N, C-alpha and C. Protein backbone atom coordinates (compact mmCIF):
# COMPACT_ATOMS: atom_id res chain seq x y z
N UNK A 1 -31.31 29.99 19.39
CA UNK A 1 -31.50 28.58 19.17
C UNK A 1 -30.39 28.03 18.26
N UNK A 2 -29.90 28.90 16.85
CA UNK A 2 -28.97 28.32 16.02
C UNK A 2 -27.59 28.18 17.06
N UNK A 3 -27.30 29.08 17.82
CA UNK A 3 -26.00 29.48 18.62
C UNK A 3 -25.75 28.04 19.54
N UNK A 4 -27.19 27.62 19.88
CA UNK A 4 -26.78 26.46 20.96
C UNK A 4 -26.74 25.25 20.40
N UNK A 5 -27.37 24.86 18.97
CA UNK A 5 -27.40 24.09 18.03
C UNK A 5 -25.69 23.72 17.72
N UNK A 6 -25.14 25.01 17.27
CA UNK A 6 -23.58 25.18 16.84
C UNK A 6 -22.89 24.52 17.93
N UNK A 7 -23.22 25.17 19.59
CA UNK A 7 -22.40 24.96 20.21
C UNK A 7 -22.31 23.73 20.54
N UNK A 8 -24.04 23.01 20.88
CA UNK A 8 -23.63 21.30 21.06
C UNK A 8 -23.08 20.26 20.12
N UNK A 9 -23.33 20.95 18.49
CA UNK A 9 -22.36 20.11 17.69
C UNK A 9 -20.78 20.43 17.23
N UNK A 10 -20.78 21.45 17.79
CA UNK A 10 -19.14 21.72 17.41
C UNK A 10 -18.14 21.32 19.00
N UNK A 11 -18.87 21.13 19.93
CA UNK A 11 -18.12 20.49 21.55
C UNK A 11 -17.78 18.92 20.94
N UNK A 12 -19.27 18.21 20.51
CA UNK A 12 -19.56 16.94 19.64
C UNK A 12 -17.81 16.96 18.77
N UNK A 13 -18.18 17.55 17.71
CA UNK A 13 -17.10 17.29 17.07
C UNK A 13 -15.72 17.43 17.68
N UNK A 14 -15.41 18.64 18.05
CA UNK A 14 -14.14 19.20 18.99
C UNK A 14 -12.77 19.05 17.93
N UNK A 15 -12.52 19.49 16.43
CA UNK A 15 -11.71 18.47 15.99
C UNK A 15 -10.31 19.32 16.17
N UNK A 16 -10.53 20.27 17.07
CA UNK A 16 -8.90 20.60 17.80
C UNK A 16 -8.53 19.67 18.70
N UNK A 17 -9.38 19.06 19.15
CA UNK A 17 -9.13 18.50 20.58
C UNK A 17 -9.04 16.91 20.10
N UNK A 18 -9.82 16.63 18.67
CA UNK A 18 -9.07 14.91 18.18
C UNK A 18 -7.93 15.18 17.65
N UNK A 19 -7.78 16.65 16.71
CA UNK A 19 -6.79 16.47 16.25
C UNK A 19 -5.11 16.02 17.91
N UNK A 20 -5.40 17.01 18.43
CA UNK A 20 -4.29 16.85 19.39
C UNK A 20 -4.77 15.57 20.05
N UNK A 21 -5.82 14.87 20.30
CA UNK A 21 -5.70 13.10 20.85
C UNK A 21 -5.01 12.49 19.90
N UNK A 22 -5.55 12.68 18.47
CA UNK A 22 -4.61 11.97 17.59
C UNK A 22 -3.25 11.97 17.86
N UNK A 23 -2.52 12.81 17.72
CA UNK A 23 -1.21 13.53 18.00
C UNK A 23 -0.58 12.61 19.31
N UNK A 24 -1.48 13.04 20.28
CA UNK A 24 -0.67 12.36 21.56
C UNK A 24 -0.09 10.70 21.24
N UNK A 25 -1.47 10.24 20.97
CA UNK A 25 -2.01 8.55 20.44
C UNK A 25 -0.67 8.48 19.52
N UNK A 26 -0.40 8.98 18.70
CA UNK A 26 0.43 8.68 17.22
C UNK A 26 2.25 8.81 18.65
N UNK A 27 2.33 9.98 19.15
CA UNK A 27 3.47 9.55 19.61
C UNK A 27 4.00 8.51 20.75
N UNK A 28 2.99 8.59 21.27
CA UNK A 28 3.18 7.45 22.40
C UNK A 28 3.12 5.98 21.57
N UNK A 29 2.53 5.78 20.66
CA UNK A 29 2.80 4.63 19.93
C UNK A 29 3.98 4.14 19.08
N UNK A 30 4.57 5.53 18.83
CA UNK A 30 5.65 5.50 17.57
C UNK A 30 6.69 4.83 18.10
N UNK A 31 7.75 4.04 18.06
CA UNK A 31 8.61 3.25 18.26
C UNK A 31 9.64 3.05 17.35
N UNK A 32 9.74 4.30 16.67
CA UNK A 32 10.63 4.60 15.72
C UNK A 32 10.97 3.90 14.26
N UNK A 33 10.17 2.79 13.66
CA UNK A 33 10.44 2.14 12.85
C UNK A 33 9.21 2.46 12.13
N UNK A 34 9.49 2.36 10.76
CA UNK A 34 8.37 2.36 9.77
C UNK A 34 8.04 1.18 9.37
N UNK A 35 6.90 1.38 8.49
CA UNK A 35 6.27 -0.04 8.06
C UNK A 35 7.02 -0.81 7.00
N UNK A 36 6.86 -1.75 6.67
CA UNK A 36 8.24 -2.32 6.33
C UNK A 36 6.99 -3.06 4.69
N UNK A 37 7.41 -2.54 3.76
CA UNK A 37 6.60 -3.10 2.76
C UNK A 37 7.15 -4.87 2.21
N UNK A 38 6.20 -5.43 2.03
CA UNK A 38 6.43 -6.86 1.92
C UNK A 38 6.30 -6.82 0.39
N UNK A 39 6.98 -8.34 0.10
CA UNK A 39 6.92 -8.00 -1.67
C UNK A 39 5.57 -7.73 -2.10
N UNK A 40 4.45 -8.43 -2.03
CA UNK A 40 3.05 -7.96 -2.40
C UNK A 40 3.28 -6.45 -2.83
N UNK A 41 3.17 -5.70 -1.63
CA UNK A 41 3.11 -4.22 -1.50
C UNK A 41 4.33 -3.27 -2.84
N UNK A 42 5.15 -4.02 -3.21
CA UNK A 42 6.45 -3.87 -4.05
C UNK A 42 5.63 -4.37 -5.34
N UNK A 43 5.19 -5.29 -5.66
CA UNK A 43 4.72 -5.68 -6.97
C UNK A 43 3.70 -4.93 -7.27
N UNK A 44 2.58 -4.76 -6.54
CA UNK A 44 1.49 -4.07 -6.75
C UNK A 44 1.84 -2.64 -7.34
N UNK A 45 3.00 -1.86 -6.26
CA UNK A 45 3.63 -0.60 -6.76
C UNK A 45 4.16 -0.74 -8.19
N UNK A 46 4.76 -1.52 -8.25
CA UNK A 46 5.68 -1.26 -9.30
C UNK A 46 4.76 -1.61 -11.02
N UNK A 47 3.89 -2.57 -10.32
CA UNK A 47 2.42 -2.17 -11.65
C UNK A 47 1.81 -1.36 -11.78
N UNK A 48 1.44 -0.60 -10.57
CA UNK A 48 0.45 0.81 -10.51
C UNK A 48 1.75 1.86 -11.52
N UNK A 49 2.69 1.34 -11.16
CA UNK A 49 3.61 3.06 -11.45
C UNK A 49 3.92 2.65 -12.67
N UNK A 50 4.19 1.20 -13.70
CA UNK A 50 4.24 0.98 -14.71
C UNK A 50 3.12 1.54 -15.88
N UNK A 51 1.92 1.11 -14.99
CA UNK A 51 0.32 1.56 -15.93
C UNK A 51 -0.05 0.47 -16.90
N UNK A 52 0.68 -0.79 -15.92
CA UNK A 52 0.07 -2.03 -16.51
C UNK A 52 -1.24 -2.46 -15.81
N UNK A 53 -2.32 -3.25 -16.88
CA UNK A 53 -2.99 -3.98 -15.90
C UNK A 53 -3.09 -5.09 -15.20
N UNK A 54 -3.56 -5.72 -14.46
CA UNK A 54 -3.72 -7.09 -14.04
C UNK A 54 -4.02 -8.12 -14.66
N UNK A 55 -4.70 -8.10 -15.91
CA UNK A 55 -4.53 -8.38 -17.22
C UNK A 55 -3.55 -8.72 -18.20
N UNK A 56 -3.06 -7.50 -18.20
CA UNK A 56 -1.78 -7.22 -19.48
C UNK A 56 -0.40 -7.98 -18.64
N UNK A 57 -0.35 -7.99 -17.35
CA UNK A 57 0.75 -8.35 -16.85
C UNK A 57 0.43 -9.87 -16.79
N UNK A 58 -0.39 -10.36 -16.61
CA UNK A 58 -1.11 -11.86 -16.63
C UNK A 58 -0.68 -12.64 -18.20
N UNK A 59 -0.96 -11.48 -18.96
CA UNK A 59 -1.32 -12.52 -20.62
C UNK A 59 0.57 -12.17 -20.96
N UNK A 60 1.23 -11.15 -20.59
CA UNK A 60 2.48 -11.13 -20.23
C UNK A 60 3.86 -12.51 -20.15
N UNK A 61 2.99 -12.74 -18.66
CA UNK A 61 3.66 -14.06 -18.00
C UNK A 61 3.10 -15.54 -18.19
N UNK A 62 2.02 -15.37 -19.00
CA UNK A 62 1.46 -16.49 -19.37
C UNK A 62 0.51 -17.07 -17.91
N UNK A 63 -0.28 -16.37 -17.34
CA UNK A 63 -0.74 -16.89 -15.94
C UNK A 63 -2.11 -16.24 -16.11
N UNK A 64 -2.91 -17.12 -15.65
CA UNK A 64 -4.48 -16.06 -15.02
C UNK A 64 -4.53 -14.73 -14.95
N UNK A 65 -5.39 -14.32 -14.86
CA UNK A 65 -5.41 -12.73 -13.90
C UNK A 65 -5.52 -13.23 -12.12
N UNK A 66 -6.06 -14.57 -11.86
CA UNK A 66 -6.09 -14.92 -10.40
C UNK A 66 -5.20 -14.89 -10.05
N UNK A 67 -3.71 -15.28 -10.82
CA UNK A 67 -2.83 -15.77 -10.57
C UNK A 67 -2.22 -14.32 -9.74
N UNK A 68 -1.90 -13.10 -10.83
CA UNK A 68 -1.63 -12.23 -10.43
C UNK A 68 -2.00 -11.48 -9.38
N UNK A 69 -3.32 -11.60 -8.98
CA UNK A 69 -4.21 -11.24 -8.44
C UNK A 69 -3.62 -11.45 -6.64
N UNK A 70 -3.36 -12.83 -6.50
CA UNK A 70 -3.17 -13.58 -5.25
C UNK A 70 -1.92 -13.16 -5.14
N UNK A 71 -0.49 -12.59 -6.32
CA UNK A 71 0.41 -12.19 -5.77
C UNK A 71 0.11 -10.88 -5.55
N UNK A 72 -0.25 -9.98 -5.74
CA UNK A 72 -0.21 -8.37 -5.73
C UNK A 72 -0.82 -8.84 -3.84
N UNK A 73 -2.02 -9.40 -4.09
CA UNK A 73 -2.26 -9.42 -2.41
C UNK A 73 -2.31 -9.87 -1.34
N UNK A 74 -0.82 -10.74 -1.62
CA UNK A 74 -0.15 -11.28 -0.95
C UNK A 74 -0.13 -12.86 -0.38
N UNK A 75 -1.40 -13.47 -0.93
CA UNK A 75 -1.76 -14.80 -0.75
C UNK A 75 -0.81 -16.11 -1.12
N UNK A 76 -0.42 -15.82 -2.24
CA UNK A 76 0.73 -16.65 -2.77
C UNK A 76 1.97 -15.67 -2.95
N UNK A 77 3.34 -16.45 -3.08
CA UNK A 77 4.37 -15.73 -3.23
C UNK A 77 4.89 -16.55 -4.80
N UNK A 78 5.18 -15.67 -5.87
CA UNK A 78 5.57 -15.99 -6.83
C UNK A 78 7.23 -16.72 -7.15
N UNK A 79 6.80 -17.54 -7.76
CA UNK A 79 8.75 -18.22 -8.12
C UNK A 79 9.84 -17.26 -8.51
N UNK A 80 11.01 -17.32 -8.59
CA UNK A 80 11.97 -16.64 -8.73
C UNK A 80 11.84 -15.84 -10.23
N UNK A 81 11.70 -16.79 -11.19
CA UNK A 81 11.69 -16.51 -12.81
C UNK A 81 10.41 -15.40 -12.65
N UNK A 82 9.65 -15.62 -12.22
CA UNK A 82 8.36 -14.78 -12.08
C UNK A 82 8.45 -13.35 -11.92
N UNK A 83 9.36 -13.52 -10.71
CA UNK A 83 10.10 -11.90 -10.04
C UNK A 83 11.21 -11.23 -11.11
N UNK A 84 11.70 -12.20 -11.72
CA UNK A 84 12.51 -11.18 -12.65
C UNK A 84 11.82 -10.74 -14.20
N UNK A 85 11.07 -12.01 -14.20
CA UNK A 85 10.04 -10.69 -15.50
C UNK A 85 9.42 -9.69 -15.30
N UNK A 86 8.87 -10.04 -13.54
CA UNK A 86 7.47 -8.14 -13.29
C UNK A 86 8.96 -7.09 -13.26
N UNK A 87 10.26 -7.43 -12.66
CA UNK A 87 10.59 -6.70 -12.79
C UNK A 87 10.98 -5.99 -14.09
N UNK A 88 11.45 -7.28 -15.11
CA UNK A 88 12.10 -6.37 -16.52
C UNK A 88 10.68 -5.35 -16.76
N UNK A 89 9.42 -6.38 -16.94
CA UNK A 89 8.24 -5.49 -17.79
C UNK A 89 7.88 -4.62 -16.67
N UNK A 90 8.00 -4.27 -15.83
CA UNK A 90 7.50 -2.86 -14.85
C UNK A 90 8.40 -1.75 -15.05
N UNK A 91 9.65 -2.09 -15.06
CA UNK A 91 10.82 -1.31 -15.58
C UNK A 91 11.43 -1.02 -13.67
N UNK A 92 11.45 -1.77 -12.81
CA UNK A 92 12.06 -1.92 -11.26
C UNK A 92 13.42 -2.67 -11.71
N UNK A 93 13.90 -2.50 -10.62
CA UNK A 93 15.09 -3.73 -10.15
C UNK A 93 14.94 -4.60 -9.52
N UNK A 94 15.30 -5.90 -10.13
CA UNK A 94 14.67 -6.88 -9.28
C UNK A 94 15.30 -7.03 -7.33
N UNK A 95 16.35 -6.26 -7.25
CA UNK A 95 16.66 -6.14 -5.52
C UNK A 95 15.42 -5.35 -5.25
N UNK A 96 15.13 -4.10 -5.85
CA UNK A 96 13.93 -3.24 -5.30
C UNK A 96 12.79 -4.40 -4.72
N UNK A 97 12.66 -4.92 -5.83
CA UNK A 97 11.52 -5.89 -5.76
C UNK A 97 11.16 -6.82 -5.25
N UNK A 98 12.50 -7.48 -4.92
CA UNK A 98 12.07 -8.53 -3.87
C UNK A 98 13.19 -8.33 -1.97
N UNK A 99 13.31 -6.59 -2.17
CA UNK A 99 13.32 -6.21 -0.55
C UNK A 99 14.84 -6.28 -0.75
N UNK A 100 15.68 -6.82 -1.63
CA UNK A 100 17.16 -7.07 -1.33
C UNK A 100 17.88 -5.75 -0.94
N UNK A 101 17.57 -4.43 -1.56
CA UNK A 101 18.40 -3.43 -1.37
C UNK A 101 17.76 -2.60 -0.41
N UNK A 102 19.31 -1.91 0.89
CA UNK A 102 18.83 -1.57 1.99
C UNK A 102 17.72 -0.59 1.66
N UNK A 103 17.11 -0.34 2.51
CA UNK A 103 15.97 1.08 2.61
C UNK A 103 15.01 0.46 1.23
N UNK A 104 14.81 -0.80 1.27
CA UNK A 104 13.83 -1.00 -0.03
C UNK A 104 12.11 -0.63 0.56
N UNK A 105 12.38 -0.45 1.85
CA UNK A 105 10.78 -0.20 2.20
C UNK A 105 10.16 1.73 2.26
N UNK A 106 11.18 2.18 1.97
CA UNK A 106 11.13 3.32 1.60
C UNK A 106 10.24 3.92 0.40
């Protein structure tokens, strides 16, 4: 009884057989380009890797925490002066930061 139990949930699962659907799925889709990070995705990083908070970077720049909030996720895009303080206080470059230097999505 346990043996046929095993066998109808491990056919169920099969995860040799998703893993290789996955696999197929992932190359037939691939089209050779990676995902291309937008500034959001760049600011957010460059606070996570600083070990500032959403907070501290807010009372920082003199802005909300909403404020920050809507740039990290992407809702608003911040002014120029804006971009070069996350960069001084994160410790980035501001090309990193706002995509200027090649392979910045790397």
């Amino acid at each position: 009884m346990y043996a046929n139990y095993l066998q109808r949930y491990c056919t169920l699962c099969n995860a040799s057989g998703m893993a290789k659907n996955f696999l197929t799925r992932a190359a037939s889709d691939d089209d050779g380009t990676e995902p291309e990070w937008d500034l959001a995705d760049r600011m957010r990083k460059a606070l996570r890797q600083s070990g500032l908070s959403v907070q501290e970077m807010a009372g920082y720049l003199g802005v909300s925490r909403t404020a920050v909030s809507s740039w990290i996720n992407g809702r608003i895009e911040p002014g120029h002066q804006t971009l070069l303080l996350w960069a001084l206080r994160t410790g980035v470059s501001f090309e990193w930061l706002t995509g200027a230097l090649a392979g910045a999505a790397s």
